[in-house]
Tab-separated table of C-alpha atoms in Angstrom:
chain	number	residue	atom	x	y	z
A	2	MET	CA	106.001	92.597	61.602
A	3	GLY	CA	107.158	95.046	58.889
A	4	ALA	CA	109.875	93.512	56.675
A	5	SER	CA	108.842	90.328	54.915
A	6	LEU	CA	110.827	87.166	55.543
A	7	LYS	CA	112.909	85.829	52.672
A	8	LYS	CA	113.903	82.186	52.197
A	9	PHE	CA	116.281	80.900	54.843
A	10	ASP	CA	116.889	77.867	56.981
A	11	THR	CA	117.681	77.706	60.683
A	12	THR	CA	121.439	77.988	60.163
A	13	VAL	CA	121.974	80.156	57.073
A	14	LEU	CA	120.167	83.473	56.963
A	15	ASP	CA	119.588	85.888	54.099
A	16	SER	CA	121.978	88.738	54.824
A	17	SER	CA	120.002	91.095	52.600
A	18	LEU	CA	117.320	91.584	55.217
A	19	ASP	CA	117.641	95.092	56.592
A	20	SER	CA	115.217	95.037	59.503
A	21	SER	CA	116.448	95.017	63.092
A	22	GLN	CA	115.712	91.461	64.090
A	23	VAL	CA	117.039	88.796	66.450
A	24	HIS	CA	117.682	85.135	65.618
A	25	LEU	CA	116.109	82.481	67.800
A	26	ILE	CA	115.797	78.698	67.417
A	27	VAL	CA	113.333	76.599	69.407
A	28	TYR	CA	113.359	72.824	69.698
A	29	PRO	CA	111.558	70.449	72.116
A	30	ILE	CA	113.247	68.665	74.979
A	31	ARG	CA	111.939	65.817	77.126
A	32	PHE	CA	112.343	67.660	80.416
A	33	PHE	CA	112.299	71.422	80.785
A	34	SER	CA	114.486	71.755	83.847
A	35	PHE	CA	117.469	72.229	81.484
A	36	LEU	CA	118.980	75.698	81.376
A	37	SER	CA	122.275	76.750	79.876
A	38	PHE	CA	123.932	79.808	78.397
A	39	ARG	CA	126.461	79.760	75.557
A	40	ALA	CA	128.786	82.353	74.144
A	41	ALA	CA	128.003	83.433	70.602
A	42	ASN	CA	130.049	81.618	67.986
A	43	ILE	CA	127.799	81.972	64.953
A	44	LEU	CA	127.050	84.731	62.483
A	45	VAL	CA	124.972	87.562	63.918
A	46	ALA	CA	121.459	86.913	62.736
A	47	THR	CA	119.061	89.485	61.349
A	48	VAL	CA	116.018	87.220	61.504
A	49	LEU	CA	114.461	85.448	64.447
A	50	SER	CA	113.741	81.859	63.405
A	51	LEU	CA	111.722	79.444	65.495
A	52	ALA	CA	111.985	75.753	64.631
A	53	LEU	CA	109.858	73.319	66.602
A	54	VAL	CA	111.006	69.776	65.910
A	55	GLY	CA	108.854	66.905	67.206
A	56	CYS	CA	110.265	64.116	69.361
A	57	THR	CA	109.743	60.713	67.766
A	58	GLN	CA	110.081	58.670	70.942
A	59	GLU	CA	107.655	60.348	73.311
A	60	GLU	CA	105.527	63.450	73.730
A	61	PRO	CA	107.806	66.432	74.415
A	62	LYS	CA	107.133	68.184	77.710
A	63	GLY	CA	108.840	71.419	76.854
A	64	SER	CA	111.014	73.240	74.344
A	65	SER	CA	114.496	74.643	74.451
A	66	VAL	CA	114.684	78.235	73.228
A	67	ARG	CA	117.925	79.637	71.855
A	68	VAL	CA	118.273	83.369	71.302
A	69	THR	CA	121.191	84.921	69.423
A	70	LEU	CA	121.654	88.595	70.244
A	71	PRO	CA	123.094	91.127	67.784
A	72	ASP	CA	126.636	92.278	68.473
A	73	SER	CA	127.540	95.891	69.237
A	74	GLY	CA	128.506	96.635	65.625
A	75	THR	CA	125.150	95.434	64.334
A	76	LEU	CA	123.317	97.457	66.980
A	77	ALA	CA	125.192	100.559	65.830
A	78	GLN	CA	124.193	99.882	62.203
A	79	TRP	CA	120.553	99.375	63.187
A	80	SER	CA	120.622	102.640	65.128
A	81	SER	CA	121.439	104.539	61.912
A	82	LYS	CA	118.486	103.042	60.011
A	83	PRO	CA	114.751	103.703	60.318
A	84	SER	CA	113.379	101.285	62.924
A	85	GLU	CA	110.251	99.194	62.753
A	86	LYS	CA	107.507	99.416	65.326
A	87	ASN	CA	107.927	96.786	68.024
A	88	ALA	CA	105.596	95.123	70.505
A	89	THR	CA	105.926	96.447	74.047
A	90	LYS	CA	103.499	94.534	76.241
A	91	PHE	CA	103.555	90.898	77.174
A	92	GLU	CA	102.058	88.338	79.538
A	93	SER	CA	103.774	85.964	81.952
A	94	ASP	CA	105.213	82.483	81.807
A	95	ASP	CA	106.797	80.214	84.422
A	96	SER	CA	107.054	76.472	85.059
A	97	SER	CA	105.294	75.813	88.353
A	98	GLY	CA	108.391	76.233	90.485
A	99	ILE	CA	111.057	74.846	88.161
A	100	TYR	CA	111.922	78.322	86.981
A	101	GLN	CA	112.761	81.187	89.253
A	102	SER	CA	109.989	83.756	88.907
A	103	VAL	CA	110.527	87.484	88.913
A	104	SER	CA	109.647	88.838	92.346
A	105	ALA	CA	109.712	92.376	93.672
A	106	THR	CA	112.244	92.785	96.475
A	107	MET	CA	112.318	96.530	95.826
A	108	PRO	CA	109.274	97.660	93.799
A	109	PHE	CA	110.849	100.785	92.342
A	110	PRO	CA	114.623	100.912	92.737
A	111	THR	CA	116.756	103.887	91.814
A	112	TRP	CA	118.409	103.359	88.444
A	113	GLY	CA	121.764	105.101	88.064
A	114	LEU	CA	121.881	105.756	84.308
A	115	ASP	CA	119.595	107.673	81.969
A	116	ASP	CA	117.438	105.746	79.513
A	117	PRO	CA	119.272	104.906	76.257
A	118	THR	CA	118.224	106.865	73.178
A	119	SER	CA	119.460	104.404	70.534
A	120	LEU	CA	120.106	100.680	70.139
A	121	ALA	CA	123.835	101.426	69.995
A	122	GLU	CA	123.731	102.453	73.670
A	123	ILE	CA	122.152	99.186	74.809
A	124	ASP	CA	124.794	96.742	76.003
A	125	CYS	CA	122.917	94.444	78.376
A	126	PHE	CA	119.985	92.188	77.454
A	127	ALA	CA	117.468	89.857	79.045
A	128	VAL	CA	114.900	87.487	77.560
A	129	PHE	CA	111.374	87.178	78.954
A	130	VAL	CA	109.205	84.211	77.970
A	131	THR	CA	105.624	84.581	79.115
A	132	GLY	CA	102.245	82.906	78.857
A	133	PRO	CA	98.575	83.548	79.634
A	134	GLU	CA	97.787	80.932	82.273
A	135	LEU	CA	98.177	80.928	86.042
A	136	PRO	CA	100.531	80.598	87.808
A	137	LEU	CA	102.440	81.844	84.793
A	138	SER	CA	101.122	85.375	85.292
A	139	SER	CA	101.459	85.661	89.056
A	140	ASN	CA	104.153	88.362	89.017
A	141	LYS	CA	104.439	91.671	87.213
A	142	CYS	CA	106.695	94.524	86.157
A	143	ALA	CA	105.629	98.163	86.142
A	144	SER	CA	106.805	101.721	85.647
A	145	ARG	CA	106.846	104.214	88.477
A	146	ASP	CA	104.205	106.419	86.830
A	147	GLY	CA	101.866	103.485	86.140
A	148	SER	CA	101.979	103.851	82.345
A	149	VAL	CA	103.521	100.379	81.978
A	150	ASP	CA	102.147	97.422	83.930
A	151	PHE	CA	102.349	93.804	82.772
A	152	PRO	CA	102.485	90.307	84.306
A	153	VAL	CA	105.717	88.337	83.955
A	154	GLY	CA	107.177	84.956	84.880
A	155	LEU	CA	110.198	83.289	83.228
A	156	TRP	CA	113.239	85.448	82.511
A	157	VAL	CA	117.004	85.154	82.031
A	158	GLY	CA	119.640	87.894	81.943
A	159	GLY	CA	121.802	89.792	81.683
A	160	PHE	CA	123.749	89.125	78.530
A	161	GLN	CA	126.121	91.274	76.535
A	162	PRO	CA	125.646	91.918	72.786
A	163	GLY	CA	126.490	88.923	70.625
A	164	ALA	CA	125.627	86.349	73.284
A	165	SER	CA	123.790	83.130	72.508
A	166	ILE	CA	121.248	82.200	75.169
A	167	GLU	CA	119.574	78.847	75.650
A	168	LEU	CA	116.717	78.301	78.080
A	169	ALA	CA	113.942	75.791	78.694
A	170	VAL	CA	110.333	76.802	78.105
A	171	PRO	CA	107.139	74.875	78.986
A	172	ALA	CA	105.235	73.762	75.906
A	173	GLY	CA	101.888	75.470	75.320
A	174	SER	CA	100.076	78.154	73.387
A	175	GLY	CA	100.393	81.899	73.626
A	176	ARG	CA	104.068	81.979	74.634
A	177	LYS	CA	105.520	85.407	74.088
A	178	VAL	CA	109.273	85.851	73.696
A	179	SER	CA	110.409	89.385	74.510
A	180	ILE	CA	113.812	91.021	74.166
A	181	VAL	CA	114.612	93.456	77.001
A	182	GLY	CA	117.592	95.801	76.935
A	183	MET	CA	119.308	98.412	79.073
A	184	LYS	CA	122.484	100.469	79.298
A	185	SER	CA	125.341	99.462	81.643
A	186	ALA	CA	128.053	101.577	83.233
A	187	THR	CA	130.715	98.912	82.599
A	188	ALA	CA	130.966	95.597	80.758
A	189	THR	CA	131.281	93.681	84.026
A	190	ALA	CA	128.046	95.211	85.332
A	191	CYS	CA	126.127	93.043	82.854
A	192	HIS	CA	126.210	89.472	84.145
A	193	ASP	CA	123.905	86.620	85.184
A	194	PHE	CA	121.537	88.473	87.515
A	195	LYS	CA	120.291	85.249	89.070
A	196	SER	CA	123.805	84.368	90.245
A	197	LEU	CA	124.797	87.894	91.259
A	198	PRO	CA	122.185	90.595	91.953
A	199	LEU	CA	121.760	93.439	89.499
A	200	ASP	CA	123.400	96.701	90.596
A	201	PHE	CA	120.674	99.234	89.809
A	202	LEU	CA	123.033	102.204	90.059
A	203	LYS	CA	125.123	100.818	87.182
A	204	HIS	CA	122.219	100.406	84.757
A	205	SER	CA	119.447	102.315	83.055
A	206	ARG	CA	115.861	101.205	83.411
A	207	PRO	CA	115.130	98.065	81.380
A	208	MET	CA	112.945	98.449	78.305
A	209	VAL	CA	111.052	95.993	76.107
A	210	LEU	CA	112.521	96.282	72.598
A	211	GLY	CA	110.422	93.677	70.785
A	212	SER	CA	108.149	90.679	71.286
A	213	SER	CA	106.563	87.827	69.370
A	214	VAL	CA	103.902	85.279	70.320
A	215	LEU	CA	104.098	81.604	69.338
A	216	ASP	CA	102.621	78.222	70.205
A	217	LEU	CA	105.264	75.794	71.434
A	218	ALA	CA	104.269	72.419	69.994
A	219	PRO	CA	105.842	69.760	67.729
A	220	GLY	CA	106.168	70.991	64.153
A	221	GLU	CA	107.967	73.819	62.406
A	222	ALA	CA	107.367	77.546	62.327
A	223	SER	CA	109.217	80.778	61.601
A	224	VAL	CA	108.694	84.213	63.042
A	225	ALA	CA	110.639	87.491	63.120
A	226	ILE	CA	111.077	89.693	66.164
A	227	SER	CA	111.921	93.287	65.332
A	228	ILE	CA	113.763	95.226	68.014
A	229	SER	CA	113.796	99.000	67.987
A	230	MET	CA	113.528	102.108	70.119
A	231	ASN	CA	110.173	102.978	68.545
A	232	ASN	CA	107.543	102.756	71.279
A	233	ALA	CA	109.960	100.869	73.526
A	234	LYS	CA	108.523	100.982	77.042
A	235	SER	CA	110.798	101.352	80.068
A	236	PHE	CA	109.773	99.937	83.430
A	237	ASP	CA	111.136	100.575	86.927
A	238	GLY	CA	110.680	97.357	88.848
A	239	CYS	CA	109.443	93.772	88.926
């Protein structure tokens, strides 16, 4: 992943890390129909940390994933530093009907803004959590020219920089967490796109900024997701 992880716990992070990374905490829940979003009220994290804590009473059926996005000031700082290479392809994940899957109502919409050229321009984010098995790979996103084409399932968005996002994820192996970003015309244009449809003319094409694969099971693990513009792949529709 580039920069090596230094010692940290799930609440206090080593501020000396200089890589562009996002903080995320994962913990199991008994039922994975839970979904909530919270405003950021903690220090912007520079490391993505995944903590899987086992349930002592019964076998956990899923995990709750919390993602803390960098604020606009941190994004501007990262834009002025050399960026690490990030993952750009991922597979799909869903929950057999509990989660709303991505579906193509308009395969290739017209996006109103040009693609961002730096992290500082990105002010609207989404999180994709995907997996290898069917029906968790029954949908897909693609670019108009066909250069990007990947299956997708569970997603939440959009969120402004600095937001803290919490979502439920089915337990299992090969879950990939991906950070997706785009540019918005106004702050109000970035909102919960499942409650109010995305206005394509007020956004740039979404792009995958970084990904990491993990196995969601009881126990503890740590992983870093680097986000950058290096090799970031834009797509036109899902």
